[in-house]
CSV table of N, CA and C in Angstrom, one decimal:
chain,number,residue,atom,x,y,z
A,1,UNK,N,0.8,-1.2,0.0
A,1,UNK,CA,0.0,0.0,0.0
A,1,UNK,C,0.9,1.2,0.0
A,2,UNK,N,0.6,2.1,-0.9
A,2,UNK,CA,1.4,3.4,-1.0
A,2,UNK,C,0.5,4.5,-0.3
A,3,UNK,N,1.0,5.1,0.7
A,3,UNK,CA,0.3,6.2,1.4
A,3,UNK,C,1.2,7.4,1.3
A,4,UNK,N,0.8,8.4,0.6
A,4,UNK,CA,1.6,9.6,0.4
A,4,UNK,C,0.8,10.9,0.3
A,5,UNK,N,1.5,12.0,0.7
A,5,UNK,CA,1.0,13.3,0.4
A,5,UNK,C,1.9,14.0,-0.5
A,6,UNK,N,1.3,14.9,-1.3
A,6,UNK,CA,2.0,15.6,-2.4
A,6,UNK,C,1.8,17.1,-2.3
A,7,UNK,N,2.8,17.9,-2.4
A,7,UNK,CA,2.8,19.3,-2.3
A,7,UNK,C,3.5,20.0,-3.4
A,8,UNK,N,2.9,21.2,-3.8
A,8,UNK,CA,3.7,22.1,-4.7
A,8,UNK,C,4.8,22.6,-3.9
A,9,UNK,N,5.8,23.2,-4.5
A,9,UNK,CA,7.0,23.7,-3.8
A,9,UNK,C,7.1,25.2,-4.1
A,10,UNK,N,7.1,26.0,-3.0
A,10,UNK,CA,7.2,27.5,-3.2
A,10,UNK,C,8.7,27.9,-3.4
A,11,UNK,N,9.6,27.2,-2.7
A,11,UNK,CA,11.0,27.6,-2.8
A,11,UNK,C,11.9,26.4,-2.6
A,12,UNK,N,12.9,26.2,-3.4
A,12,UNK,CA,13.8,25.1,-3.3
A,12,UNK,C,14.7,25.3,-2.0
A,13,UNK,N,15.0,24.2,-1.3
A,13,UNK,CA,16.0,24.3,-0.2
A,13,UNK,C,17.3,24.9,-0.7
A,14,UNK,N,17.9,25.7,0.1
A,14,UNK,CA,19.2,26.3,-0.4
A,14,UNK,C,20.3,25.3,-0.4
A,15,UNK,N,20.2,24.2,0.3
A,15,UNK,CA,21.3,23.2,0.4
A,15,UNK,C,21.0,22.0,-0.5
A,16,UNK,N,20.3,22.2,-1.5
A,16,UNK,CA,19.8,21.0,-2.4
A,16,UNK,C,21.0,20.1,-2.8
A,17,UNK,N,22.2,20.7,-3.1
A,17,UNK,CA,23.3,20.0,-3.6
A,17,UNK,C,23.9,19.0,-2.6
A,18,UNK,N,23.5,19.1,-1.3
A,18,UNK,CA,23.9,18.2,-0.3
A,18,UNK,C,23.2,16.8,-0.3
A,19,UNK,N,22.1,16.7,-1.0
A,19,UNK,CA,21.3,15.5,-1.0
A,19,UNK,C,21.5,14.7,-2.3
A,20,UNK,N,21.4,13.4,-2.1
A,20,UNK,CA,21.5,12.5,-3.2
A,20,UNK,C,20.2,12.7,-4.1
A,21,UNK,N,20.4,12.3,-5.4
A,21,UNK,CA,19.3,12.4,-6.3
A,21,UNK,C,19.3,11.2,-7.3
A,22,UNK,N,18.2,11.0,-7.9
A,22,UNK,CA,18.0,10.0,-8.9
A,22,UNK,C,17.5,10.7,-10.2
A,23,UNK,N,18.0,10.2,-11.3
A,23,UNK,CA,17.4,10.7,-12.6
A,23,UNK,C,16.4,9.7,-13.1
A,24,UNK,N,15.2,10.2,-13.2
A,24,UNK,CA,14.0,9.3,-13.5
A,24,UNK,C,13.4,9.6,-14.9
A,25,UNK,N,13.1,8.6,-15.6
A,25,UNK,CA,12.3,8.7,-16.8
A,25,UNK,C,11.2,7.6,-16.7
A,26,UNK,N,10.0,8.0,-17.0
A,26,UNK,CA,8.9,7.1,-16.9
A,26,UNK,C,7.8,7.3,-18.0
A,27,UNK,N,7.1,6.3,-18.3
A,27,UNK,CA,6.0,6.4,-19.3
A,27,UNK,C,4.9,5.4,-18.9
A,28,UNK,N,3.8,5.6,-19.5
A,28,UNK,CA,2.6,4.9,-19.1
A,28,UNK,C,2.1,4.0,-20.2
A,29,UNK,N,1.9,2.7,-19.9
A,29,UNK,CA,1.3,1.8,-20.9
A,29,UNK,C,-0.2,1.9,-20.8
A,30,UNK,N,-0.7,2.3,-19.7
A,30,UNK,CA,-2.1,2.5,-19.4
A,30,UNK,C,-2.2,3.5,-18.3
A,31,UNK,N,-3.3,4.4,-18.3
A,31,UNK,CA,-3.5,5.3,-17.2
A,31,UNK,C,-4.8,4.8,-16.4
A,32,UNK,N,-5.5,3.9,-17.0
A,32,UNK,CA,-6.7,3.3,-16.3
A,32,UNK,C,-6.8,1.9,-16.6
A,33,UNK,N,-6.3,0.9,-15.8
A,33,UNK,CA,-5.5,1.2,-14.6
A,33,UNK,C,-4.2,1.7,-14.9
A,34,UNK,N,-3.5,2.2,-13.9
A,34,UNK,CA,-2.2,2.8,-14.1
A,34,UNK,C,-1.1,1.7,-14.2
A,35,UNK,N,-0.5,1.6,-15.4
A,35,UNK,CA,0.6,0.7,-15.6
A,35,UNK,C,1.8,1.5,-16.1
A,36,UNK,N,2.8,1.6,-15.3
A,36,UNK,CA,3.9,2.5,-15.6
A,36,UNK,C,5.2,1.7,-15.7
A,37,UNK,N,6.1,2.2,-16.6
A,37,UNK,CA,7.5,1.7,-16.7
A,37,UNK,C,8.4,2.9,-16.2
A,38,UNK,N,9.4,2.5,-15.5
A,38,UNK,CA,10.3,3.6,-15.0
A,38,UNK,C,11.8,3.1,-15.1
A,39,UNK,N,12.6,4.1,-15.5
A,39,UNK,CA,14.1,4.0,-15.4
A,39,UNK,C,14.5,5.0,-14.4
A,40,UNK,N,15.1,4.5,-13.3
A,40,UNK,CA,15.6,5.3,-12.2
A,40,UNK,C,17.1,5.0,-12.1
A,41,UNK,N,17.9,6.0,-12.7
A,41,UNK,CA,19.3,5.7,-12.9
A,41,UNK,C,19.4,4.5,-13.7
A,42,UNK,N,20.0,3.4,-13.2
A,42,UNK,CA,20.1,2.1,-14.0
A,42,UNK,C,19.2,1.0,-13.5
A,43,UNK,N,18.1,1.4,-12.8
A,43,UNK,CA,17.1,0.4,-12.3
A,43,UNK,C,15.9,0.6,-13.1
A,44,UNK,N,15.3,-0.5,-13.5
A,44,UNK,CA,14.1,-0.5,-14.4
A,44,UNK,C,13.0,-1.3,-13.7
A,45,UNK,N,11.8,-0.7,-13.7
A,45,UNK,CA,10.6,-1.3,-13.0
A,45,UNK,C,9.4,-1.1,-13.9
A,46,UNK,N,8.5,-2.1,-13.6
A,46,UNK,CA,7.1,-2.0,-14.1
A,46,UNK,C,6.2,-1.9,-12.9
A,47,UNK,N,5.3,-0.9,-12.9
A,47,UNK,CA,4.5,-0.7,-11.7
A,47,UNK,C,3.0,-0.7,-12.1
A,48,UNK,N,2.2,-1.3,-11.2
A,48,UNK,CA,0.7,-1.2,-11.3
A,48,UNK,C,0.3,-0.4,-10.1
A,49,UNK,N,-0.6,0.6,-10.3
A,49,UNK,CA,-1.2,1.3,-9.2
A,49,UNK,C,-2.7,1.3,-9.3
A,50,UNK,N,-3.4,1.1,-8.2
A,50,UNK,CA,-4.8,1.2,-8.2
A,50,UNK,C,-5.3,2.6,-8.2
A,51,UNK,N,-6.6,2.8,-8.2
A,51,UNK,CA,-7.1,4.2,-8.1
A,51,UNK,C,-6.9,4.7,-6.7
A,52,UNK,N,-6.9,6.0,-6.6
A,52,UNK,CA,-6.8,6.6,-5.2
A,52,UNK,C,-5.9,7.8,-5.2
A,53,UNK,N,-5.9,8.5,-4.1
A,53,UNK,CA,-5.1,9.7,-3.9
A,53,UNK,C,-4.2,9.5,-2.7
A,54,UNK,N,-4.7,9.6,-1.5
A,54,UNK,CA,-3.8,9.5,-0.3
A,54,UNK,C,-3.2,8.1,-0.2
A,55,UNK,N,-4.0,7.1,-0.4
A,55,UNK,CA,-3.5,5.7,-0.3
A,55,UNK,C,-4.1,4.9,-1.5
A,56,UNK,N,-3.2,4.0,-2.0
A,56,UNK,CA,-3.6,3.1,-3.0
A,56,UNK,C,-2.6,1.9,-3.1
A,57,UNK,N,-3.1,0.9,-3.7
A,57,UNK,CA,-2.2,-0.3,-3.9
A,57,UNK,C,-1.2,0.0,-5.0
A,58,UNK,N,0.0,-0.5,-4.7
A,58,UNK,CA,1.1,-0.3,-5.7
A,58,UNK,C,1.9,-1.6,-5.7
A,59,UNK,N,2.2,-2.1,-6.9
A,59,UNK,CA,3.0,-3.3,-7.1
A,59,UNK,C,4.1,-3.0,-8.1
A,60,UNK,N,5.4,-3.2,-7.6
A,60,UNK,CA,6.5,-3.0,-8.4
A,60,UNK,C,7.2,-4.3,-8.8
A,61,UNK,N,7.5,-4.4,-10.1
A,61,UNK,CA,8.2,-5.6,-10.6
A,61,UNK,C,9.5,-5.2,-11.4
A,62,UNK,N,10.6,-5.9,-11.2
A,62,UNK,CA,11.8,-5.5,-11.9
A,62,UNK,C,11.7,-5.8,-13.4
A,63,UNK,N,12.3,-4.9,-14.2
A,63,UNK,CA,12.4,-5.1,-15.6
A,63,UNK,C,13.9,-5.2,-16.0
A,64,UNK,N,14.2,-5.8,-17.1
A,64,UNK,CA,15.6,-5.7,-17.6
A,64,UNK,C,15.6,-4.4,-18.4
A,65,UNK,N,16.8,-4.0,-18.7
A,65,UNK,CA,17.0,-2.8,-19.5
A,65,UNK,C,16.4,-3.0,-20.9
A,66,UNK,N,16.6,-4.2,-21.5
A,66,UNK,CA,16.0,-4.5,-22.8
A,66,UNK,C,14.5,-4.5,-22.8
A,67,UNK,N,13.9,-5.0,-21.7
A,67,UNK,CA,12.4,-5.0,-21.6
A,67,UNK,C,11.9,-3.6,-21.5
A,68,UNK,N,12.6,-2.8,-20.7
A,68,UNK,CA,12.2,-1.4,-20.5
A,68,UNK,C,12.2,-0.7,-21.9
A,69,UNK,N,13.2,-0.8,-22.6
A,69,UNK,CA,13.3,0.0,-23.9
A,69,UNK,C,12.3,-0.6,-24.9
A,70,UNK,N,12.0,-1.9,-24.8
A,70,UNK,CA,11.0,-2.5,-25.7
A,70,UNK,C,9.6,-1.9,-25.4
A,71,UNK,N,9.3,-1.9,-24.1
A,71,UNK,CA,8.0,-1.3,-23.6
A,71,UNK,C,7.9,0.2,-23.8
A,72,UNK,N,9.1,0.9,-23.8
A,72,UNK,CA,9.1,2.3,-23.9
A,72,UNK,C,8.5,2.7,-25.3
A,73,UNK,N,8.7,1.9,-26.3
A,73,UNK,CA,8.1,2.2,-27.6
A,73,UNK,C,6.6,2.1,-27.7
A,74,UNK,N,6.0,1.5,-26.6
A,74,UNK,CA,4.6,1.2,-26.6
A,74,UNK,C,3.8,2.2,-25.7
A,75,UNK,N,4.5,3.2,-25.1
A,75,UNK,CA,3.8,4.0,-24.1
A,75,UNK,C,2.9,5.0,-24.9
A,76,UNK,N,1.8,5.4,-24.1
A,76,UNK,CA,0.9,6.4,-24.6
A,76,UNK,C,1.3,7.7,-24.0
A,77,UNK,N,1.3,8.8,-24.8
A,77,UNK,CA,1.5,10.1,-24.3
A,77,UNK,C,2.9,10.5,-24.0
A,78,UNK,N,3.1,11.4,-23.1
A,78,UNK,CA,4.4,12.0,-22.8
A,78,UNK,C,5.3,11.1,-21.9
A,79,UNK,N,6.5,11.2,-22.2
A,79,UNK,CA,7.5,10.6,-21.3
A,79,UNK,C,7.8,11.6,-20.2
A,80,UNK,N,7.7,11.2,-19.0
A,80,UNK,CA,8.0,12.1,-17.9
A,80,UNK,C,9.4,12.0,-17.5
A,81,UNK,N,10.1,13.1,-17.4
A,81,UNK,CA,11.5,13.1,-17.0
A,81,UNK,C,11.7,14.0,-15.9
A,82,UNK,N,12.5,13.6,-14.8
A,82,UNK,CA,12.7,14.5,-13.7
A,82,UNK,C,13.9,14.0,-12.9
A,83,UNK,N,14.3,15.0,-12.0
A,83,UNK,CA,15.4,14.7,-11.1
A,83,UNK,C,14.7,14.6,-9.7
A,84,UNK,N,15.0,13.5,-9.0
A,84,UNK,CA,14.3,13.3,-7.7
A,84,UNK,C,15.4,13.4,-6.6
A,85,UNK,N,15.3,14.4,-5.7
A,85,UNK,CA,16.2,14.6,-4.6
A,85,UNK,C,15.6,13.9,-3.4
A,86,UNK,N,16.4,13.2,-2.6
A,86,UNK,CA,15.9,12.5,-1.4
A,86,UNK,C,16.4,13.2,-0.2
A,87,UNK,N,15.4,13.8,0.5
A,87,UNK,CA,15.7,14.7,1.6
A,87,UNK,C,15.2,14.0,2.9
A,88,UNK,N,16.1,13.6,3.8
A,88,UNK,CA,15.6,12.9,5.0
A,88,UNK,C,14.9,13.8,6.0
A,89,UNK,N,13.9,13.3,6.6
A,89,UNK,CA,13.2,14.1,7.7
A,89,UNK,C,13.3,13.2,9.0
A,90,UNK,N,12.8,13.8,10.1
A,90,UNK,CA,12.7,13.1,11.3
A,90,UNK,C,11.7,12.0,11.1
A,91,UNK,N,11.6,11.1,12.1
A,91,UNK,CA,10.6,10.0,12.1
A,91,UNK,C,10.8,9.0,10.9
A,92,UNK,N,12.0,8.9,10.4
A,92,UNK,CA,12.3,8.0,9.3
A,92,UNK,C,11.5,8.3,8.0
A,93,UNK,N,11.2,9.5,7.8
A,93,UNK,CA,10.5,10.0,6.6
A,93,UNK,C,11.5,10.6,5.6
A,94,UNK,N,11.1,10.5,4.4
A,94,UNK,CA,11.9,11.1,3.3
A,94,UNK,C,11.1,12.0,2.4
A,95,UNK,N,11.5,13.2,2.1
A,95,UNK,CA,10.9,14.0,1.1
A,95,UNK,C,11.5,13.6,-0.2
A,96,UNK,N,10.6,13.3,-1.2
A,96,UNK,CA,11.1,13.0,-2.6
A,96,UNK,C,10.7,14.3,-3.3
A,97,UNK,N,11.8,15.1,-3.6
A,97,UNK,CA,11.6,16.4,-4.3
A,97,UNK,C,11.8,16.2,-5.7
A,98,UNK,N,10.7,16.3,-6.5
A,98,UNK,CA,10.8,16.1,-8.0
A,98,UNK,C,10.9,17.4,-8.7
A,99,UNK,N,12.0,17.6,-9.5
A,99,UNK,CA,12.1,18.7,-10.3
A,99,UNK,C,12.0,18.2,-11.8
A,100,UNK,N,10.9,18.6,-12.4
A,100,UNK,CA,10.6,18.0,-13.7
A,100,UNK,C,11.4,18.7,-14.8
A,101,UNK,N,11.6,17.9,-15.9
A,101,UNK,CA,12.2,18.5,-17.1
A,101,UNK,C,11.1,18.8,-18.1
A,102,UNK,N,11.5,19.3,-19.3
A,102,UNK,CA,10.5,19.6,-20.4
A,102,UNK,C,9.7,18.4,-20.6
A,103,UNK,N,8.4,18.5,-20.9
A,103,UNK,CA,7.7,19.8,-21.1
A,103,UNK,C,7.1,20.3,-19.9
A,104,UNK,N,7.4,19.8,-18.7
A,104,UNK,CA,6.8,20.2,-17.4
A,104,UNK,C,7.9,20.9,-16.5
A,105,UNK,N,8.8,21.6,-17.2
A,105,UNK,CA,10.0,22.1,-16.4
A,105,UNK,C,9.7,23.2,-15.4
A,106,UNK,N,8.4,23.7,-15.4
A,106,UNK,CA,8.1,24.7,-14.3
A,106,UNK,C,7.5,24.0,-13.1
A,107,UNK,N,7.4,22.7,-13.1
A,107,UNK,CA,6.7,21.9,-12.1
A,107,UNK,C,7.8,21.4,-11.1
A,108,UNK,N,7.5,21.6,-9.8
A,108,UNK,CA,8.3,21.1,-8.7
A,108,UNK,C,7.4,20.5,-7.6
A,109,UNK,N,7.5,19.3,-7.3
A,109,UNK,CA,6.6,18.6,-6.3
A,109,UNK,C,7.4,18.0,-5.2
A,110,UNK,N,6.9,18.0,-4.0
A,110,UNK,CA,7.4,17.3,-2.9
A,110,UNK,C,6.4,16.2,-2.5
A,111,UNK,N,6.9,15.0,-2.4
A,111,UNK,CA,6.1,13.8,-1.9
A,111,UNK,C,6.7,13.2,-0.7
A,112,UNK,N,5.8,12.8,0.2
A,112,UNK,CA,6.3,12.1,1.4
A,112,UNK,C,5.4,10.8,1.5
A,113,UNK,N,6.1,9.7,1.7
A,113,UNK,CA,5.4,8.4,1.9
A,113,UNK,C,5.3,8.1,3.4
A,114,UNK,N,4.2,7.6,3.8
A,114,UNK,CA,4.0,7.3,5.2
A,114,UNK,C,3.6,5.9,5.5
A,115,UNK,N,3.7,5.4,6.7
A,115,UNK,CA,3.4,4.1,7.1
A,115,UNK,C,1.9,3.9,7.3
A,116,UNK,N,1.2,5.0,7.7
A,116,UNK,CA,-0.2,4.9,8.0
A,116,UNK,C,-0.9,6.1,7.5
A,117,UNK,N,-2.2,6.0,7.3
A,117,UNK,CA,-3.0,7.2,6.9
A,117,UNK,C,-3.0,8.2,8.0
A,118,UNK,N,-3.1,7.8,9.3
A,118,UNK,CA,-3.1,8.7,10.4
A,118,UNK,C,-1.8,9.5,10.4
A,119,UNK,N,-0.7,8.8,10.2
A,119,UNK,CA,0.6,9.5,10.2
A,119,UNK,C,0.6,10.6,9.0
A,120,UNK,N,0.0,10.2,7.9
A,120,UNK,CA,0.0,11.1,6.8
A,120,UNK,C,-0.9,12.4,7.1
A,121,UNK,N,-2.0,12.1,7.7
A,121,UNK,CA,-2.9,13.2,8.0
A,121,UNK,C,-2.4,14.1,9.1
A,122,UNK,N,-1.5,13.6,10.0
A,122,UNK,CA,-1.0,14.4,11.1
A,122,UNK,C,0.3,15.2,10.6
A,123,UNK,N,0.8,14.9,9.5
A,123,UNK,CA,2.0,15.6,9.0
A,123,UNK,C,1.8,17.1,8.8
A,124,UNK,N,2.7,17.9,9.3
A,124,UNK,CA,2.7,19.3,9.1
A,124,UNK,C,3.7,19.7,8.0
A,125,UNK,N,3.2,20.3,6.9
A,125,UNK,CA,4.1,20.7,5.8
A,125,UNK,C,5.2,21.6,6.3
A,126,UNK,N,6.3,21.5,5.6
A,126,UNK,CA,7.4,22.4,5.9
A,126,UNK,C,7.1,23.8,5.3
A,127,UNK,N,7.8,24.8,5.8
A,127,UNK,CA,7.5,26.2,5.4
A,127,UNK,C,7.8,26.4,3.9
A,128,UNK,N,8.6,25.6,3.3
A,128,UNK,CA,8.9,25.9,1.8
A,128,UNK,C,7.9,25.1,0.9
A,129,UNK,N,7.0,24.3,1.5
A,129,UNK,CA,6.0,23.7,0.7
A,129,UNK,C,4.9,24.7,0.4
A,130,UNK,N,4.3,24.4,-0.8
A,130,UNK,CA,3.1,25.2,-1.2
A,130,UNK,C,1.8,24.4,-1.0
A,131,UNK,N,0.9,24.6,-1.9
A,131,UNK,CA,-0.4,23.9,-1.8
A,131,UNK,C,-0.3,22.4,-1.7
A,132,UNK,N,-1.2,21.8,-0.9
A,132,UNK,CA,-1.3,20.4,-0.8
A,132,UNK,C,-2.1,19.9,-2.0
A,133,UNK,N,-1.5,19.2,-2.9
A,133,UNK,CA,-2.2,18.7,-4.1
A,133,UNK,C,-2.4,17.2,-4.1
A,134,UNK,N,-2.4,16.6,-2.9
A,134,UNK,CA,-2.6,15.2,-2.7
A,134,UNK,C,-3.9,14.7,-3.4
A,135,UNK,N,-4.9,15.4,-3.3
A,135,UNK,CA,-6.2,15.0,-3.9
A,135,UNK,C,-6.5,15.6,-5.2
A,136,UNK,N,-5.5,16.1,-5.9
A,136,UNK,CA,-5.7,16.7,-7.2
A,136,UNK,C,-5.1,15.7,-8.3
A,137,UNK,N,-6.0,15.3,-9.2
A,137,UNK,CA,-5.5,14.4,-10.2
A,137,UNK,C,-4.5,15.1,-11.2
A,138,UNK,N,-4.6,16.4,-11.3
A,138,UNK,CA,-3.8,17.2,-12.2
A,138,UNK,C,-2.3,17.1,-11.9
A,139,UNK,N,-1.9,16.6,-10.7
A,139,UNK,CA,-0.5,16.5,-10.3
A,139,UNK,C,0.0,15.0,-10.2
A,140,UNK,N,-0.9,14.1,-10.7
A,140,UNK,CA,-0.4,12.7,-10.7
A,140,UNK,C,0.3,12.6,-12.1
A,141,UNK,N,1.4,11.9,-12.0
A,141,UNK,CA,2.3,11.7,-13.2
A,141,UNK,C,1.5,11.0,-14.3
A,142,UNK,N,0.6,10.1,-14.0
A,142,UNK,CA,-0.2,9.5,-15.0
A,142,UNK,C,-1.1,10.5,-15.8
A,143,UNK,N,-1.6,11.5,-15.1
A,143,UNK,CA,-2.4,12.5,-15.7
A,143,UNK,C,-1.4,13.4,-16.6
A,144,UNK,N,-0.3,13.8,-16.1
A,144,UNK,CA,0.7,14.6,-16.9
A,144,UNK,C,1.1,13.9,-18.2
A,145,UNK,N,1.1,12.5,-18.1
A,145,UNK,CA,1.5,11.8,-19.3
A,145,UNK,C,0.5,12.0,-20.4
A,146,UNK,N,-0.7,12.3,-20.1
A,146,UNK,CA,-1.8,12.4,-21.1
A,146,UNK,C,-2.0,13.9,-21.6
A,147,UNK,N,-1.3,14.8,-20.9
A,147,UNK,CA,-1.6,16.2,-21.2
A,147,UNK,C,-1.0,16.6,-22.5
A,148,UNK,N,-1.7,17.3,-23.3
A,148,UNK,CA,-1.2,17.8,-24.6
A,148,UNK,C,-0.3,19.0,-24.3
A,149,UNK,N,0.9,19.0,-24.8
A,149,UNK,CA,1.9,20.1,-24.5
A,149,UNK,C,2.4,20.6,-25.8
């Protein structure tokens, strides 16, 4: 079960270069249900996600590099490309700060995954976070993949 909240970002942390990051590319074979392929640095996965916002089922399966590139030719819509910074928080939480590349290069999102819905609902956003967009489909990557740009 994936339980996460998602926020727009008003201002990037000044010490961003101190954190590790991943270079991510992903595409969608289907948006209903969500079936995604992802390349994160040199790790390749196929993911199924159920419907939902705050919490939903998520299954990840490894792919080979060859399988990823074979399936990449079959995606619908936009390829999403972004740099994901991993910023540790107290309570064993991590902010996944996504800075998107073209055609969504003005978009910056912060996501935090939680162990329980109660923990997610009790979370107080940091001062550099903007609007809570957890319940907005417009900020789900699967929606962005279908957007005409």
